[in-house]
PDB file of C-alpha atoms and ligand atoms in Angstrom:
ATOM      1  CA  MET A   1     -16.076  -6.215  -6.365  1.00  0.00           C
ATOM      2  CA  GLN A   2     -14.918  -9.711  -5.700  1.00  0.00           C
ATOM      3  CA  ILE A   3     -14.995 -10.172  -1.922  1.00  0.00           C
ATOM      4  CA  THR A   4     -13.680 -13.306  -0.209  1.00  0.00           C
ATOM      5  CA  GLU A   5     -13.638 -14.108   3.493  1.00  0.00           C
ATOM      6  CA  PHE A   6     -10.812 -16.184   4.969  1.00  0.00           C
ATOM      7  CA  HIS A   7     -10.847 -17.898   8.355  1.00  0.00           C
ATOM      8  CA  ASN A   8      -7.099 -18.258   8.393  1.00  0.00           C
ATOM      9  CA  GLN A   9      -4.591 -15.470   7.855  1.00  0.00           C
ATOM     10  CA  GLY A  10      -2.008 -17.819   6.315  1.00  0.00           C
ATOM     11  CA  GLN A  11      -4.478 -18.839   3.620  1.00  0.00           C
ATOM     12  CA  LEU A  12      -5.347 -15.213   2.939  1.00  0.00           C
ATOM     13  CA  ASN A  13      -1.650 -14.334   2.581  1.00  0.00           C
ATOM     14  CA  ARG A  14      -0.987 -17.249   0.231  1.00  0.00           C
ATOM     15  CA  TYR A  15      -3.967 -16.346  -1.912  1.00  0.00           C
ATOM     16  CA  ALA A  16      -2.973 -12.654  -2.031  1.00  0.00           C
ATOM     17  CA  ALA A  17       0.577 -13.629  -3.047  1.00  0.00           C
ATOM     18  CA  SER A  18      -0.785 -15.960  -5.732  1.00  0.00           C
ATOM     19  CA  LEU A  19      -2.719 -13.031  -7.257  1.00  0.00           C
ATOM     20  CA  VAL A  20       0.426 -10.867  -7.300  1.00  0.00           C
ATOM     21  CA  ALA A  21       2.415 -13.779  -8.768  1.00  0.00           C
ATOM     22  CA  GLU A  22      -0.225 -14.307 -11.467  1.00  0.00           C
ATOM     23  CA  GLN A  23       0.071 -10.620 -12.377  1.00  0.00           C
ATOM     24  CA  ILE A  24       3.878 -10.857 -12.637  1.00  0.00           C
ATOM     25  CA  ARG A  25       3.780 -14.077 -14.682  1.00  0.00           C
ATOM     26  CA  SER A  26       1.251 -12.672 -17.126  1.00  0.00           C
ATOM     27  CA  LYS A  27       3.236  -9.420 -17.536  1.00  0.00           C
ATOM     28  CA  PRO A  28       6.844  -9.779 -16.298  1.00  0.00           C
ATOM     29  CA  ASP A  29       7.503  -6.026 -16.638  1.00  0.00           C
ATOM     30  CA  CYS A  30       4.289  -5.039 -14.835  1.00  0.00           C
ATOM     31  CA  VAL A  31       3.992  -2.003 -12.576  1.00  0.00           C
ATOM     32  CA  LEU A  32       3.002  -2.925  -9.017  1.00  0.00           C
ATOM     33  CA  GLY A  33       1.675  -0.417  -6.500  1.00  0.00           C
ATOM     34  CA  LEU A  34       2.832  -1.499  -3.042  1.00  0.00           C
ATOM     35  CA  ALA A  35       1.589  -0.857   0.477  1.00  0.00           C
ATOM     36  CA  THR A  36       3.171  -0.964   3.934  1.00  0.00           C
ATOM     37  CA  GLY A  37       1.772  -1.619   7.407  1.00  0.00           C
ATOM     38  CA  SER A  38       1.097  -5.004   8.948  1.00  0.00           C
ATOM     39  CA  SER A  39      -1.543  -6.109   6.395  1.00  0.00           C
ATOM     40  CA  PRO A  40       0.766  -6.908   3.442  1.00  0.00           C
ATOM     41  CA  LEU A  41       3.592  -8.426   5.549  1.00  0.00           C
ATOM     42  CA  GLY A  42       2.391 -12.017   5.116  1.00  0.00           C
ATOM     43  CA  THR A  43       1.905 -11.482   1.394  1.00  0.00           C
ATOM     44  CA  TYR A  44       5.486 -10.209   1.083  1.00  0.00           C
ATOM     45  CA  LYS A  45       6.769 -13.277   2.998  1.00  0.00           C
ATOM     46  CA  GLU A  46       4.949 -15.550   0.557  1.00  0.00           C
ATOM     47  CA  LEU A  47       6.312 -13.640  -2.442  1.00  0.00           C
ATOM     48  CA  VAL A  48       9.858 -13.934  -1.057  1.00  0.00           C
ATOM     49  CA  SER A  49       9.304 -17.663  -0.631  1.00  0.00           C
ATOM     50  CA  LEU A  50       8.045 -18.030  -4.219  1.00  0.00           C
ATOM     51  CA  TYR A  51      11.189 -16.206  -5.408  1.00  0.00           C
ATOM     52  CA  GLN A  52      13.508 -18.298  -3.213  1.00  0.00           C
ATOM     53  CA  HIS A  53      12.020 -21.500  -4.604  1.00  0.00           C
ATOM     54  CA  GLY A  54      12.665 -20.286  -8.139  1.00  0.00           C
ATOM     55  CA  ASN A  55       8.971 -19.772  -8.881  1.00  0.00           C
ATOM     56  CA  LEU A  56       8.891 -16.019  -9.412  1.00  0.00           C
ATOM     57  CA  ASP A  57      11.134 -13.547 -11.230  1.00  0.00           C
ATOM     58  CA  PHE A  58      11.087  -9.867 -10.249  1.00  0.00           C
ATOM     59  CA  SER A  59      13.905  -8.788 -12.573  1.00  0.00           C
ATOM     60  CA  HIS A  60      11.624  -6.735 -14.859  1.00  0.00           C
ATOM     61  CA  VAL A  61       9.027  -5.693 -12.281  1.00  0.00           C
ATOM     62  CA  ILE A  62       8.608  -1.981 -11.495  1.00  0.00           C
ATOM     63  CA  THR A  63       7.151  -0.851  -8.165  1.00  0.00           C
ATOM     64  CA  PHE A  64       5.680   2.354  -6.759  1.00  0.00           C
ATOM     65  CA  ASN A  65       4.890   2.592  -3.055  1.00  0.00           C
ATOM     66  CA  LEU A  66       1.823   4.389  -1.832  1.00  0.00           C
ATOM     67  CA  ASP A  67       3.409   6.683   0.712  1.00  0.00           C
ATOM     68  CA  GLU A  68       6.238   7.749   3.028  1.00  0.00           C
ATOM     69  CA  TYR A  69       6.436   9.650   6.311  1.00  0.00           C
ATOM     70  CA  CYS A  70       7.930  13.137   6.383  1.00  0.00           C
ATOM     71  CA  GLY A  71      10.575  13.977   8.952  1.00  0.00           C
ATOM     72  CA  ILE A  72      12.237  10.606   9.544  1.00  0.00           C
ATOM     73  CA  ASN A  73      15.448   9.289   8.011  1.00  0.00           C
ATOM     74  CA  TYR A  74      15.340   6.294   5.728  1.00  0.00           C
ATOM     75  CA  ASP A  75      17.632   4.352   8.054  1.00  0.00           C
ATOM     76  CA  ASN A  76      14.923   4.683  10.731  1.00  0.00           C
ATOM     77  CA  GLU A  77      13.225   1.301  10.989  1.00  0.00           C
ATOM     78  CA  GLN A  78       9.817   2.988  10.835  1.00  0.00           C
ATOM     79  CA  SER A  79      10.384   4.618   7.469  1.00  0.00           C
ATOM     80  CA  TYR A  80       8.656   2.903   4.595  1.00  0.00           C
ATOM     81  CA  HIS A  81      11.965   2.905   2.673  1.00  0.00           C
ATOM     82  CA  PHE A  82      13.402   0.734   5.463  1.00  0.00           C
ATOM     83  CA  TYR A  83      10.280  -1.440   5.654  1.00  0.00           C
ATOM     84  CA  MET A  84      10.274  -2.186   1.929  1.00  0.00           C
ATOM     85  CA  LYS A  85      13.983  -3.018   1.867  1.00  0.00           C
ATOM     86  CA  GLN A  86      13.709  -5.241   4.904  1.00  0.00           C
ATOM     87  CA  ASN A  87      10.517  -7.075   4.012  1.00  0.00           C
ATOM     88  CA  LEU A  88      10.774  -7.376   0.254  1.00  0.00           C
ATOM     89  CA  PHE A  89      13.315  -5.580  -1.915  1.00  0.00           C
ATOM     90  CA  ALA A  90      16.487  -6.965  -0.284  1.00  0.00           C
ATOM     91  CA  LYS A  91      15.095 -10.505  -0.493  1.00  0.00           C
ATOM     92  CA  ILE A  92      14.086 -10.688  -4.175  1.00  0.00           C
ATOM     93  CA  ASN A  93      15.783 -10.039  -7.515  1.00  0.00           C
ATOM     94  CA  ILE A  94      14.260  -6.620  -8.145  1.00  0.00           C
ATOM     95  CA  SER A  95      16.647  -3.943  -9.384  1.00  0.00           C
ATOM     96  CA  SER A  96      16.767  -0.911  -7.127  1.00  0.00           C
ATOM     97  CA  GLU A  97      16.246   1.516 -10.030  1.00  0.00           C
ATOM     98  CA  ASN A  98      12.865  -0.139 -10.616  1.00  0.00           C
ATOM     99  CA  THR A  99      11.624   0.539  -7.082  1.00  0.00           C
ATOM    100  CA  HIS A 100      10.041   3.900  -6.269  1.00  0.00           C
ATOM    101  CA  ILE A 101       8.917   5.413  -2.968  1.00  0.00           C
ATOM    102  CA  PRO A 102       7.942   9.086  -2.541  1.00  0.00           C
ATOM    103  CA  ASP A 103      10.999  11.004  -1.326  1.00  0.00           C
ATOM    104  CA  ALA A 104       9.657  12.741   1.747  1.00  0.00           C
ATOM    105  CA  SER A 105      13.120  14.181   2.463  1.00  0.00           C
ATOM    106  CA  ALA A 106      13.092  16.217  -0.776  1.00  0.00           C
ATOM    107  CA  PRO A 107      13.675  19.958  -0.221  1.00  0.00           C
ATOM    108  CA  ASN A 108      10.548  20.858  -2.206  1.00  0.00           C
ATOM    109  CA  LEU A 109       7.740  18.460  -1.332  1.00  0.00           C
ATOM    110  CA  ASP A 110       5.280  19.846  -3.898  1.00  0.00           C
ATOM    111  CA  ALA A 111       7.835  19.326  -6.660  1.00  0.00           C
ATOM    112  CA  GLU A 112       8.490  15.810  -5.372  1.00  0.00           C
ATOM    113  CA  CYS A 113       4.754  15.012  -5.491  1.00  0.00           C
ATOM    114  CA  LEU A 114       4.567  16.198  -9.102  1.00  0.00           C
ATOM    115  CA  ARG A 115       7.708  14.215 -10.000  1.00  0.00           C
ATOM    116  CA  TYR A 116       6.301  11.047  -8.382  1.00  0.00           C
ATOM    117  CA  GLU A 117       2.954  11.326 -10.140  1.00  0.00           C
ATOM    118  CA  GLN A 118       4.745  11.896 -13.447  1.00  0.00           C
ATOM    119  CA  SER A 119       7.027   8.867 -12.955  1.00  0.00           C
ATOM    120  CA  ILE A 120       3.996   6.626 -12.425  1.00  0.00           C
ATOM    121  CA  HIS A 121       2.516   8.022 -15.632  1.00  0.00           C
ATOM    122  CA  ASN A 122       5.827   7.566 -17.508  1.00  0.00           C
ATOM    123  CA  ALA A 123       5.983   3.930 -16.383  1.00  0.00           C
ATOM    124  CA  GLY A 124       2.607   3.365 -18.061  1.00  0.00           C
ATOM    125  CA  GLY A 125       0.446   3.548 -14.925  1.00  0.00           C
ATOM    126  CA  ILE A 126      -0.074   0.957 -12.217  1.00  0.00           C
ATOM    127  CA  ASP A 127      -1.214  -2.498 -13.328  1.00  0.00           C
ATOM    128  CA  PHE A 128      -1.873  -3.918  -9.885  1.00  0.00           C
ATOM    129  CA  GLN A 129      -2.246  -1.966  -6.639  1.00  0.00           C
ATOM    130  CA  LEU A 130      -1.993  -3.649  -3.247  1.00  0.00           C
ATOM    131  CA  LEU A 131      -3.809  -1.858  -0.399  1.00  0.00           C
ATOM    132  CA  GLY A 132      -4.416  -2.126   3.322  1.00  0.00           C
ATOM    133  CA  ILE A 133      -7.054  -0.083   5.133  1.00  0.00           C
ATOM    134  CA  GLY A 134      -6.449   2.221   8.096  1.00  0.00           C
ATOM    135  CA  HIS A 135      -8.760   2.139  11.109  1.00  0.00           C
ATOM    136  CA  ASP A 136     -10.322   5.423   9.996  1.00  0.00           C
ATOM    137  CA  GLY A 137     -10.820   4.083   6.465  1.00  0.00           C
ATOM    138  CA  HIS A 138      -7.723   5.645   4.916  1.00  0.00           C
ATOM    139  CA  ILE A 139      -5.896   4.168   1.939  1.00  0.00           C
ATOM    140  CA  GLY A 140      -2.269   5.114   1.485  1.00  0.00           C
ATOM    141  CA  PHE A 141      -2.360   8.135   3.756  1.00  0.00           C
ATOM    142  CA  ASN A 142      -5.530   9.617   2.267  1.00  0.00           C
ATOM    143  CA  GLU A 143      -7.244  10.517   5.500  1.00  0.00           C
ATOM    144  CA  PRO A 144     -10.984  11.179   5.896  1.00  0.00           C
ATOM    145  CA  CYS A 145     -11.706  14.716   4.661  1.00  0.00           C
ATOM    146  CA  ASP A 146     -14.248  16.677   2.640  1.00  0.00           C
ATOM    147  CA  HIS A 147     -12.991  15.660  -0.812  1.00  0.00           C
ATOM    148  CA  PHE A 148     -11.075  12.892  -2.564  1.00  0.00           C
ATOM    149  CA  PRO A 149      -7.515  14.167  -3.188  1.00  0.00           C
ATOM    150  CA  ILE A 150      -6.654  13.408  -6.812  1.00  0.00           C
ATOM    151  CA  LYS A 151      -2.871  13.297  -7.049  1.00  0.00           C
ATOM    152  CA  THR A 152       0.208  12.552  -4.955  1.00  0.00           C
ATOM    153  CA  HIS A 153       0.304  15.155  -2.196  1.00  0.00           C
ATOM    154  CA  CYS A 154       1.557  16.067   1.255  1.00  0.00           C
ATOM    155  CA  VAL A 155      -0.919  15.275   4.013  1.00  0.00           C
ATOM    156  CA  ASP A 156      -1.370  16.049   7.723  1.00  0.00           C
ATOM    157  CA  LEU A 157      -1.986  12.713   9.429  1.00  0.00           C
ATOM    158  CA  ALA A 158      -5.200  12.328  11.429  1.00  0.00           C
ATOM    159  CA  ALA A 159      -4.864  12.212  15.219  1.00  0.00           C
ATOM    160  CA  SER A 160      -6.225   8.635  15.172  1.00  0.00           C
ATOM    161  CA  THR A 161      -3.534   7.554  12.666  1.00  0.00           C
ATOM    162  CA  ILE A 162      -0.781   9.174  14.755  1.00  0.00           C
ATOM    163  CA  HIS A 163      -2.200   7.370  17.769  1.00  0.00           C
ATOM    164  CA  ALA A 164      -2.415   4.017  15.900  1.00  0.00           C
ATOM    165  CA  ASN A 165       1.188   4.379  14.702  1.00  0.00           C
ATOM    166  CA  ALA A 166       2.485   5.314  18.162  1.00  0.00           C
ATOM    167  CA  ARG A 167       2.994   1.608  18.919  1.00  0.00           C
ATOM    168  CA  PHE A 168       5.928   1.595  16.485  1.00  0.00           C
ATOM    169  CA  PHE A 169       7.783   4.575  18.017  1.00  0.00           C
ATOM    170  CA  PRO A 170       9.489   5.093  21.399  1.00  0.00           C
ATOM    171  CA  SER A 171       6.995   7.866  22.235  1.00  0.00           C
ATOM    172  CA  ILE A 172       4.004   9.562  20.606  1.00  0.00           C
ATOM    173  CA  ASP A 173       6.010  12.817  20.097  1.00  0.00           C
ATOM    174  CA  GLN A 174       8.266  10.925  17.711  1.00  0.00           C
ATOM    175  CA  VAL A 175       5.435   9.763  15.452  1.00  0.00           C
ATOM    176  CA  PRO A 176       5.527  11.719  12.186  1.00  0.00           C
ATOM    177  CA  THR A 177       2.578  14.060  11.687  1.00  0.00           C
ATOM    178  CA  LYS A 178       2.928  14.483   7.913  1.00  0.00           C
ATOM    179  CA  ALA A 179       3.416  12.170   4.961  1.00  0.00           C
ATOM    180  CA  LEU A 180       3.527  12.099   1.175  1.00  0.00           C
ATOM    181  CA  THR A 181       0.907   9.844  -0.356  1.00  0.00           C
ATOM    182  CA  MET A 182      -0.458   8.894  -3.732  1.00  0.00           C
ATOM    183  CA  GLY A 183      -3.864  10.523  -4.157  1.00  0.00           C
ATOM    184  CA  ILE A 184      -7.178   8.725  -4.415  1.00  0.00           C
ATOM    185  CA  GLY A 185      -7.099   9.521  -8.148  1.00  0.00           C
ATOM    186  CA  THR A 186      -3.631   7.945  -8.476  1.00  0.00           C
ATOM    187  CA  ILE A 187      -4.905   4.787  -6.753  1.00  0.00           C
ATOM    188  CA  MET A 188      -8.158   4.658  -8.748  1.00  0.00           C
ATOM    189  CA  LYS A 189      -6.202   4.764 -12.027  1.00  0.00           C
ATOM    190  CA  ALA A 190      -4.621   1.366 -11.191  1.00  0.00           C
ATOM    191  CA  ARG A 191      -5.993  -1.284 -13.515  1.00  0.00           C
ATOM    192  CA  LYS A 192      -6.515  -3.832 -10.709  1.00  0.00           C
ATOM    193  CA  ILE A 193      -6.726  -3.328  -6.964  1.00  0.00           C
ATOM    194  CA  LEU A 194      -6.257  -5.871  -4.183  1.00  0.00           C
ATOM    195  CA  LEU A 195      -7.369  -4.797  -0.695  1.00  0.00           C
ATOM    196  CA  ILE A 196      -6.355  -6.872   2.322  1.00  0.00           C
ATOM    197  CA  ALA A 197      -7.974  -6.463   5.754  1.00  0.00           C
ATOM    198  CA  PHE A 198      -7.417  -9.031   8.455  1.00  0.00           C
ATOM    199  CA  GLY A 199      -8.398  -8.682  12.111  1.00  0.00           C
ATOM    200  CA  ILE A 200     -11.546  -8.042  14.105  1.00  0.00           C
ATOM    201  CA  ASP A 201     -10.541  -4.379  14.534  1.00  0.00           C
ATOM    202  CA  LYS A 202     -10.793  -3.755  10.772  1.00  0.00           C
ATOM    203  CA  GLN A 203     -14.197  -5.306  10.170  1.00  0.00           C
ATOM    204  CA  GLU A 204     -16.446  -2.391  11.037  1.00  0.00           C
ATOM    205  CA  ILE A 205     -14.619   0.144   8.874  1.00  0.00           C
ATOM    206  CA  LEU A 206     -14.337  -2.434   6.089  1.00  0.00           C
ATOM    207  CA  GLN A 207     -18.103  -2.997   6.091  1.00  0.00           C
ATOM    208  CA  GLN A 208     -18.681   0.766   5.964  1.00  0.00           C
ATOM    209  CA  ALA A 209     -16.247   1.049   3.072  1.00  0.00           C
ATOM    210  CA  LEU A 210     -17.738  -1.812   1.058  1.00  0.00           C
ATOM    211  CA  ASN A 211     -21.442  -1.420   1.828  1.00  0.00           C
ATOM    212  CA  GLY A 212     -21.888   2.164   3.005  1.00  0.00           C
ATOM    213  CA  LYS A 213     -22.171   5.428   1.133  1.00  0.00           C
ATOM    214  CA  VAL A 214     -19.265   6.455  -1.118  1.00  0.00           C
ATOM    215  CA  THR A 215     -17.831   9.397   0.794  1.00  0.00           C
ATOM    216  CA  PRO A 216     -14.407  11.010   1.341  1.00  0.00           C
ATOM    217  CA  LEU A 217     -15.149  10.620   5.061  1.00  0.00           C
ATOM    218  CA  VAL A 218     -14.430   6.916   4.456  1.00  0.00           C
ATOM    219  CA  PRO A 219     -11.763   7.186   1.732  1.00  0.00           C
ATOM    220  CA  THR A 220     -11.725   3.416   1.003  1.00  0.00           C
ATOM    221  CA  SER A 221     -15.407   3.608  -0.015  1.00  0.00           C
ATOM    222  CA  VAL A 222     -14.250   5.097  -3.326  1.00  0.00           C
ATOM    223  CA  LEU A 223     -13.220   1.575  -4.349  1.00  0.00           C
ATOM    224  CA  GLN A 224     -16.924   0.827  -4.914  1.00  0.00           C
ATOM    225  CA  LEU A 225     -16.537   2.939  -8.071  1.00  0.00           C
ATOM    226  CA  HIS A 226     -13.593   0.927  -9.470  1.00  0.00           C
ATOM    227  CA  SER A 227     -14.301  -1.864 -11.939  1.00  0.00           C
ATOM    228  CA  ASN A 228     -11.641  -4.373 -10.858  1.00  0.00           C
ATOM    229  CA  VAL A 229     -11.280  -4.698  -7.087  1.00  0.00           C
ATOM    230  CA  THR A 230     -10.628  -7.850  -5.082  1.00  0.00           C
ATOM    231  CA  VAL A 231     -11.078  -7.733  -1.318  1.00  0.00           C
ATOM    232  CA  LEU A 232      -9.631 -10.445   0.927  1.00  0.00           C
ATOM    233  CA  TYR A 233     -10.661 -10.178   4.537  1.00  0.00           C
ATOM    234  CA  GLY A 234     -10.957 -12.155   7.729  1.00  0.00           C
ATOM    235  CA  LYS A 235     -11.422 -11.798  11.459  1.00  0.00           C
TER     236      LYS A 235
HETATM  237  C1  GLP B 301      -0.530   2.990   7.242  1.00  0.00           C
HETATM  238  C2  GLP B 301      -0.232   2.942   5.751  1.00  0.00           C
HETATM  239  C3  GLP B 301      -1.413   2.384   4.987  1.00  0.00           C
HETATM  240  C4  GLP B 301      -1.870   1.098   5.645  1.00  0.00           C
HETATM  241  C5  GLP B 301      -2.329   1.392   7.036  1.00  0.00           C
HETATM  242  C6  GLP B 301      -2.902   0.206   7.765  1.00  0.00           C
HETATM  243  O1  GLP B 301      -1.310   4.078   7.557  1.00  0.00           O
HETATM  244  N1  GLP B 301       0.092   4.214   5.214  1.00  0.00           N
HETATM  245  O2  GLP B 301      -1.049   2.182   3.631  1.00  0.00           O
HETATM  246  O3  GLP B 301      -2.913   0.510   4.905  1.00  0.00           O
HETATM  247  O4  GLP B 301      -1.188   1.861   7.739  1.00  0.00           O
HETATM  248  O5  GLP B 301      -1.898  -0.459   8.454  1.00  0.00           O
HETATM  249  P1  GLP B 301      -2.007  -1.908   9.029  1.00  0.00           P
HETATM  250  O6  GLP B 301      -2.028  -2.829   7.866  1.00  0.00           O
HETATM  251  O7  GLP B 301      -0.784  -2.056   9.866  1.00  0.00           O
HETATM  252  O8  GLP B 301      -3.250  -1.956   9.831  1.00  0.00           O
END
């Protein structure tokens, strides 16, 4: 793993965006795996700025998001569909048919998970996966459990995740309790992985993930088994 500490979040964001940009320039029709949450926001801002200054072209890029909440509409500001549109897709020249997010409103969620996994495969697999880390060590919405889920699946969110996400909703009862997420296997098949973790609150779980035992109780620890991972972190 290539692990770099940053003392400034702006520098971390610029560096993360430069790695994504390098991926797009070296393969203009690359497949990007995208994350949500606060961690990648600065990276998305930098990517938008590169595009606006004429330094990056997304016209052939294909994207697959990690996850989506079940039970909220896509016009709800907290849905990941809304987040991606607002923070990236509406601000760059990506074509909407090239952007993919699990459809958690599908009538048959198991069929949707299979369809999503198959579309990633049909696109040639993920070249570059961007990740944040949850406070309990989750990636995507792969929560701590007794095994590493392989494929895209429907998950019950951990109480700590529901609690952490409550800050974004009017009340805790409105926080979704289920989500669709790529599996750990889906993520591990990505050819390159970039994990971003900024903030004092993320440091303990990050250290466990990078230096502790590989265990599904700390899902991010599985990245120790991947051959091309870059970690950018800071307090
Ligand atoms: C959510 C997302 C994850 C993300 C995590 C951390 O749970 N599903 O993909 O990594 O939040 O969020 P943040 O970056 O806001 O700490």
